[in-house]
Short mmCIF file of C-alpha atoms in Angstrom, two decimals:
data_model
loop_
_atom_site.label_atom_id
_atom_site.label_comp_id
_atom_site.label_asym_id
_atom_site.label_seq_id
_atom_site.Cartn_x
_atom_site.Cartn_y
_atom_site.Cartn_z
CA TYR A 1 11.18 -111.80 74.66
CA ALA A 2 14.80 -113.01 74.51
CA LYS A 3 17.28 -112.86 77.39
CA ILE A 4 20.06 -110.39 76.59
CA ILE A 5 22.16 -110.55 79.76
CA THR A 6 22.40 -111.93 83.29
CA ARG A 7 23.83 -109.64 85.94
CA ALA A 8 25.27 -110.47 89.33
CA ASN A 9 23.59 -109.37 92.56
CA GLY A 10 23.96 -105.62 93.16
CA ALA A 11 24.57 -104.72 89.49
CA ALA A 12 21.41 -102.72 88.82
CA VAL A 13 22.56 -100.80 85.71
CA TYR A 14 23.12 -102.14 82.23
CA THR A 15 24.13 -100.03 79.22
CA LEU A 16 23.02 -101.04 75.71
CA ASP A 17 25.73 -99.15 73.79
CA ASN A 18 26.07 -100.30 70.16
CA LYS A 19 23.39 -102.98 70.64
CA ILE A 20 20.37 -100.98 69.49
CA SER A 21 19.41 -99.03 66.39
CA VAL A 22 18.12 -95.48 66.04
CA GLY A 23 14.41 -95.31 65.29
CA THR A 24 13.63 -98.87 66.43
CA THR A 25 11.35 -99.39 69.45
CA TYR A 26 12.55 -101.93 72.01
CA TYR A 27 10.61 -103.58 74.85
CA TYR A 28 12.30 -104.65 78.07
CA LYS A 29 11.43 -106.71 81.15
CA VAL A 30 13.56 -107.59 84.17
CA ARG A 31 13.26 -110.33 86.79
CA ALA A 32 15.33 -111.38 89.80
CA TYR A 33 16.75 -114.81 90.47
CA CYS A 34 18.55 -116.72 93.17
CA LYS A 35 19.95 -120.17 93.70
CA VAL A 36 18.62 -122.42 96.44
CA GLY A 37 21.01 -125.28 96.58
CA THR A 38 21.28 -126.42 93.02
CA GLU A 39 17.87 -125.06 92.08
CA LEU A 40 17.41 -121.68 90.30
CA LYS A 41 14.49 -119.62 91.63
CA GLU A 42 13.17 -116.77 89.44
CA SER A 43 10.75 -113.98 90.27
CA ALA A 44 7.91 -112.73 88.12
CA PHE A 45 8.87 -110.25 85.38
CA SER A 46 8.64 -106.52 85.93
CA ASN A 47 6.22 -104.44 83.89
CA ALA A 48 7.45 -103.96 80.32
CA ILE A 49 9.00 -100.66 79.33
CA THR A 50 9.68 -99.33 75.84
CA PHE A 51 12.57 -97.29 74.51
CA THR A 52 13.17 -95.79 71.06
CA PRO A 53 16.73 -94.49 70.53
CA GLU A 54 16.86 -91.02 68.97
CA LEU A 55 19.48 -89.33 66.85
CA GLY A 56 21.54 -86.68 68.56
CA LYS A 57 21.38 -82.95 67.88
CA VAL A 58 23.70 -81.55 65.22
CA LEU A 59 26.55 -79.68 66.96
CA ASN A 60 29.20 -77.18 65.90
CA LEU A 61 27.25 -75.85 62.93
CA LYS A 62 29.22 -73.07 61.22
CA ALA A 63 28.45 -70.86 58.24
CA THR A 64 31.17 -69.13 56.23
CA SER A 65 31.23 -67.16 53.01
CA ALA A 66 32.27 -69.38 50.11
CA SER A 67 32.00 -66.66 47.46
CA THR A 68 30.11 -63.44 46.73
CA SER A 69 26.99 -65.55 46.10
CA SER A 70 27.34 -68.65 48.26
CA VAL A 71 27.60 -69.79 51.89
CA LYS A 72 29.25 -73.00 53.10
CA LEU A 73 27.90 -74.91 56.13
CA THR A 74 29.93 -77.39 58.17
CA TRP A 75 29.02 -79.44 61.27
CA THR A 76 30.05 -82.40 63.40
CA ALA A 77 28.75 -85.83 62.32
CA VAL A 78 25.96 -87.34 64.42
CA ALA A 79 26.44 -90.99 65.40
CA GLY A 80 24.03 -93.24 63.49
CA ALA A 81 22.89 -90.60 61.03
CA THR A 82 22.61 -91.53 57.34
CA GLY A 83 21.81 -88.03 56.16
CA TYR A 84 20.98 -84.44 57.07
CA ASP A 85 18.25 -81.93 56.22
CA ILE A 86 19.32 -78.33 55.71
CA TYR A 87 16.88 -75.59 56.75
CA GLN A 88 16.78 -71.88 56.05
CA VAL A 89 14.92 -69.64 58.50
CA SER A 90 13.05 -66.52 57.46
CA ALA A 91 14.35 -63.51 59.38
CA SER A 92 10.93 -61.83 59.18
CA THR A 93 8.59 -64.70 60.07
CA GLY A 94 10.87 -67.22 61.77
CA LYS A 95 9.54 -69.95 59.48
CA SER A 96 12.01 -72.78 58.86
CA THR A 97 12.05 -74.32 55.37
CA CYS A 98 14.02 -77.38 54.25
CA ILE A 99 16.17 -76.31 51.30
CA ALA A 100 18.27 -79.45 50.80
CA SER A 101 18.86 -83.01 51.96
CA VAL A 102 22.32 -84.59 51.87
CA GLY A 103 23.79 -87.96 52.71
CA ALA A 104 26.29 -88.87 55.43
CA VAL A 105 28.46 -85.80 54.83
CA VAL A 106 29.28 -82.86 57.08
CA THR A 107 29.19 -79.96 54.64
CA TYR A 108 26.74 -78.20 52.34
CA THR A 109 27.09 -75.11 50.13
CA GLN A 110 24.13 -72.98 49.08
CA TYR A 111 24.54 -71.03 45.84
CA GLY A 112 22.61 -68.22 44.17
CA LEU A 113 22.61 -65.91 47.21
CA VAL A 114 22.78 -62.13 47.38
CA LEU A 115 26.07 -60.44 48.33
CA GLY A 116 25.95 -58.92 51.81
CA THR A 117 22.62 -60.53 52.78
CA GLU A 118 22.36 -62.48 56.02
CA TYR A 119 20.92 -66.03 55.83
CA ILE A 120 19.86 -68.10 58.86
CA TYR A 121 20.45 -71.87 58.86
CA GLU A 122 19.63 -74.98 60.88
CA VAL A 123 20.60 -78.61 60.25
CA LYS A 124 18.90 -81.81 61.43
CA ALA A 125 20.29 -85.36 61.35
CA LYS A 126 18.13 -88.22 60.07
CA LYS A 127 18.04 -91.99 59.57
CA GLY A 128 15.10 -93.37 57.68
CA THR A 129 12.00 -91.85 59.28
CA ALA A 130 13.86 -91.00 62.51
CA ALA A 131 15.23 -87.49 62.98
CA GLY A 132 17.22 -85.69 65.64
CA ALA A 133 16.71 -82.22 67.06
CA LYS A 134 17.60 -79.24 64.91
CA SER A 135 20.95 -77.58 65.48
CA ASP A 136 21.30 -74.14 66.97
CA GLN A 137 20.82 -71.45 64.35
CA VAL A 138 23.78 -69.80 62.60
CA ILE A 139 23.98 -66.83 60.23
CA GLY A 140 25.92 -66.93 56.97
CA THR A 141 26.60 -63.98 54.66
CA PRO A 142 28.15 -64.02 51.19
CA LEU A 143 31.08 -61.62 51.33
CA LEU A 144 33.65 -60.02 49.06
CA PRO A 145 36.81 -62.16 48.95
CA LYS A 146 40.02 -61.20 50.68
CA PRO A 147 42.36 -59.04 48.60
CA ASN A 148 45.01 -61.10 46.81
CA LYS A 149 48.75 -60.40 46.67
CA PHE A 150 48.70 -58.39 49.89
CA THR A 151 52.17 -56.98 50.67
CA LEU A 152 53.65 -54.83 53.42
CA THR A 153 57.03 -53.13 53.13
CA ALA A 154 59.06 -50.68 55.22
CA THR A 155 60.95 -47.65 53.92
CA THR A 156 64.17 -47.06 55.85
CA GLY A 157 64.36 -43.80 57.78
CA THR A 158 60.66 -42.89 57.41
CA SER A 159 58.94 -44.94 60.14
CA GLN A 160 56.34 -45.76 57.52
CA LEU A 161 54.93 -48.94 56.02
CA THR A 162 53.43 -49.29 52.56
CA ALA A 163 50.61 -51.80 52.04
CA GLY A 164 49.62 -53.01 48.59
CA TRP A 165 47.07 -55.48 47.17
CA GLU A 166 45.13 -56.46 44.07
CA ALA A 167 41.77 -54.82 43.39
CA VAL A 168 38.68 -56.78 44.45
CA THR A 169 35.84 -56.96 41.93
CA GLY A 170 32.68 -55.38 43.30
CA ALA A 171 34.46 -53.37 46.02
CA ASP A 172 33.59 -49.72 46.72
CA GLY A 173 36.74 -49.24 48.81
CA TYR A 174 39.09 -50.78 51.35
CA ARG A 175 39.65 -50.82 55.10
CA VAL A 176 43.09 -51.15 56.70
CA LEU A 177 43.31 -52.78 60.13
CA CYS A 178 46.17 -52.79 62.65
CA ARG A 179 46.59 -55.04 65.66
CA ASP A 180 46.54 -53.01 68.85
CA PRO A 181 49.72 -53.75 70.87
CA SER A 182 47.81 -53.64 74.20
CA THR A 183 44.64 -55.58 73.34
CA LEU A 184 46.03 -57.65 70.43
CA ARG A 185 42.76 -56.95 68.63
CA TYR A 186 42.56 -55.56 65.11
CA THR A 187 41.15 -52.04 64.86
CA LEU A 188 40.41 -49.82 61.88
CA ILE A 189 43.13 -47.30 61.05
CA GLN A 190 42.21 -46.25 57.49
CA THR A 191 39.16 -46.27 55.21
CA LEU A 192 39.93 -45.80 51.52
CA ASN A 193 36.74 -44.71 49.76
CA ASP A 194 38.00 -45.48 46.29
CA SER A 195 37.83 -48.90 44.65
CA ASN A 196 40.76 -47.96 42.41
CA LEU A 197 43.17 -47.50 45.34
CA THR A 198 45.31 -50.58 45.85
CA SER A 199 48.02 -49.19 48.12
CA THR A 200 48.40 -46.92 51.12
CA VAL A 201 51.05 -45.55 53.48
CA ILE A 202 50.65 -46.38 57.18
CA ASP A 203 52.53 -44.49 59.90
CA ALA A 204 50.51 -44.82 63.14
CA TYR A 205 48.40 -47.11 65.32
CA SER A 206 44.63 -46.67 65.66
CA ASP A 207 45.05 -44.33 68.66
CA GLY A 208 47.29 -42.04 66.64
CA THR A 209 50.54 -43.16 68.23
CA PRO A 210 53.22 -42.87 65.52
CA PHE A 211 55.26 -45.86 64.49
CA VAL A 212 58.93 -45.78 65.55
CA ALA A 213 61.86 -47.77 64.27
CA GLY A 214 61.82 -51.27 65.71
CA ASP A 215 58.02 -51.49 66.04
CA MET A 216 56.45 -54.65 64.60
CA PRO A 217 52.90 -53.72 63.51
CA SER A 218 50.60 -56.44 62.16
CA ILE A 219 48.38 -55.21 59.32
CA ARG A 220 45.39 -56.62 57.46
CA VAL A 221 43.27 -55.21 54.63
CA GLN A 222 39.69 -55.96 53.54
CA ALA A 223 37.42 -54.72 50.79
CA TYR A 224 33.94 -53.31 51.45
CA PHE A 225 30.88 -52.35 49.47
CA THR A 226 27.93 -50.13 50.23
CA LYS A 227 24.52 -51.85 50.40
CA SER A 228 21.32 -50.31 49.01
CA ASP A 229 20.32 -49.15 52.49
CA GLY A 230 23.59 -47.21 52.85
CA SER A 231 25.20 -49.60 55.33
CA ILE A 232 28.68 -50.99 54.83
CA CYS A 233 29.33 -54.70 54.28
CA VAL A 234 32.98 -55.63 54.85
CA GLY A 235 34.62 -58.52 53.06
CA GLN A 236 37.03 -61.17 54.22
CA ALA A 237 40.34 -59.83 55.49
CA ALA A 238 43.68 -60.77 53.99
CA SER A 239 45.96 -62.75 56.25
CA GLN A 240 47.99 -60.54 58.54
CA ILE A 241 51.50 -59.42 57.68
CA THR A 242 53.88 -58.27 60.40
CA CYS A 243 56.67 -55.90 59.30
CA GLU A 244 59.44 -54.15 61.21
CA VAL A 245 59.36 -50.35 61.03
CA LYS A 246 62.71 -48.86 59.93
#
C-alpha cells in the first residue's frame, strides 16, 4: 500500500477523479492520526475495500436514415472508452447480436438494409476487457430520400400555391404537408398516388379552410412507397418553404 493523501480532521470524503483507470481494481485502507506534542500517533488501518471503475452507459444514441439501404447511428462519447460495440436486436426474439466494433468514434453506418424495414440498435462502450452498460434501444429505418429541387410559388389573384419537386426513385407517390396555424404541427393535406406527379396546386389548410391573400402557409413534401404488406412507408420530408398567398 502507498499513501495517496492526508486529509485534515473533519474531511471524511476524498474523490479520486482522473487518478484511476477503467477496468483496474484498486484496494484502499484508511487510518486516523493525531499529534501529541511533536509526536505523530496513528491508529490501526481500516479493513481493506476494493473498487473497480466502470465505463459509463452510452447516452443520446440516435438512428437516422442514411440512404434507402443504410442507417446511421450517432451517440455521445463515453469518458475513458477506447471503442464501442454495435448491437442489433431481433424484433421477434429480443436477442441482441454484435454486428460491428469501432474505435473511439461516435458514429457508425450499417449498409445492406431493406428499404422501409425497422432495425433495433444498442451500443456499448469498451476499454480492453472492461465494458459499460448498453445504451437504450433505438429504431432506425432506411427511407426514401427527400425530394430535391422543391419549390413553392404563388399565382397572383388565385389564392393558390403551386408546389414542384424532382421525382424520387422508388416512390409510389407523394404526400404534401402543411403547418397548422394553430398547432404549428405539419398535417397531411394531399396524397398523390402517382409516382410521375411532381407538382400540385394547394389552396387550403388541412381542415379545409381556404387560403386567402396575405396568408403565409409553410409546406413540405415527402415521397412514399407501399410495402409488401400494404402499409405505407413515408420518406424524408423536404425542408419547409413558406410562401405568401396572393
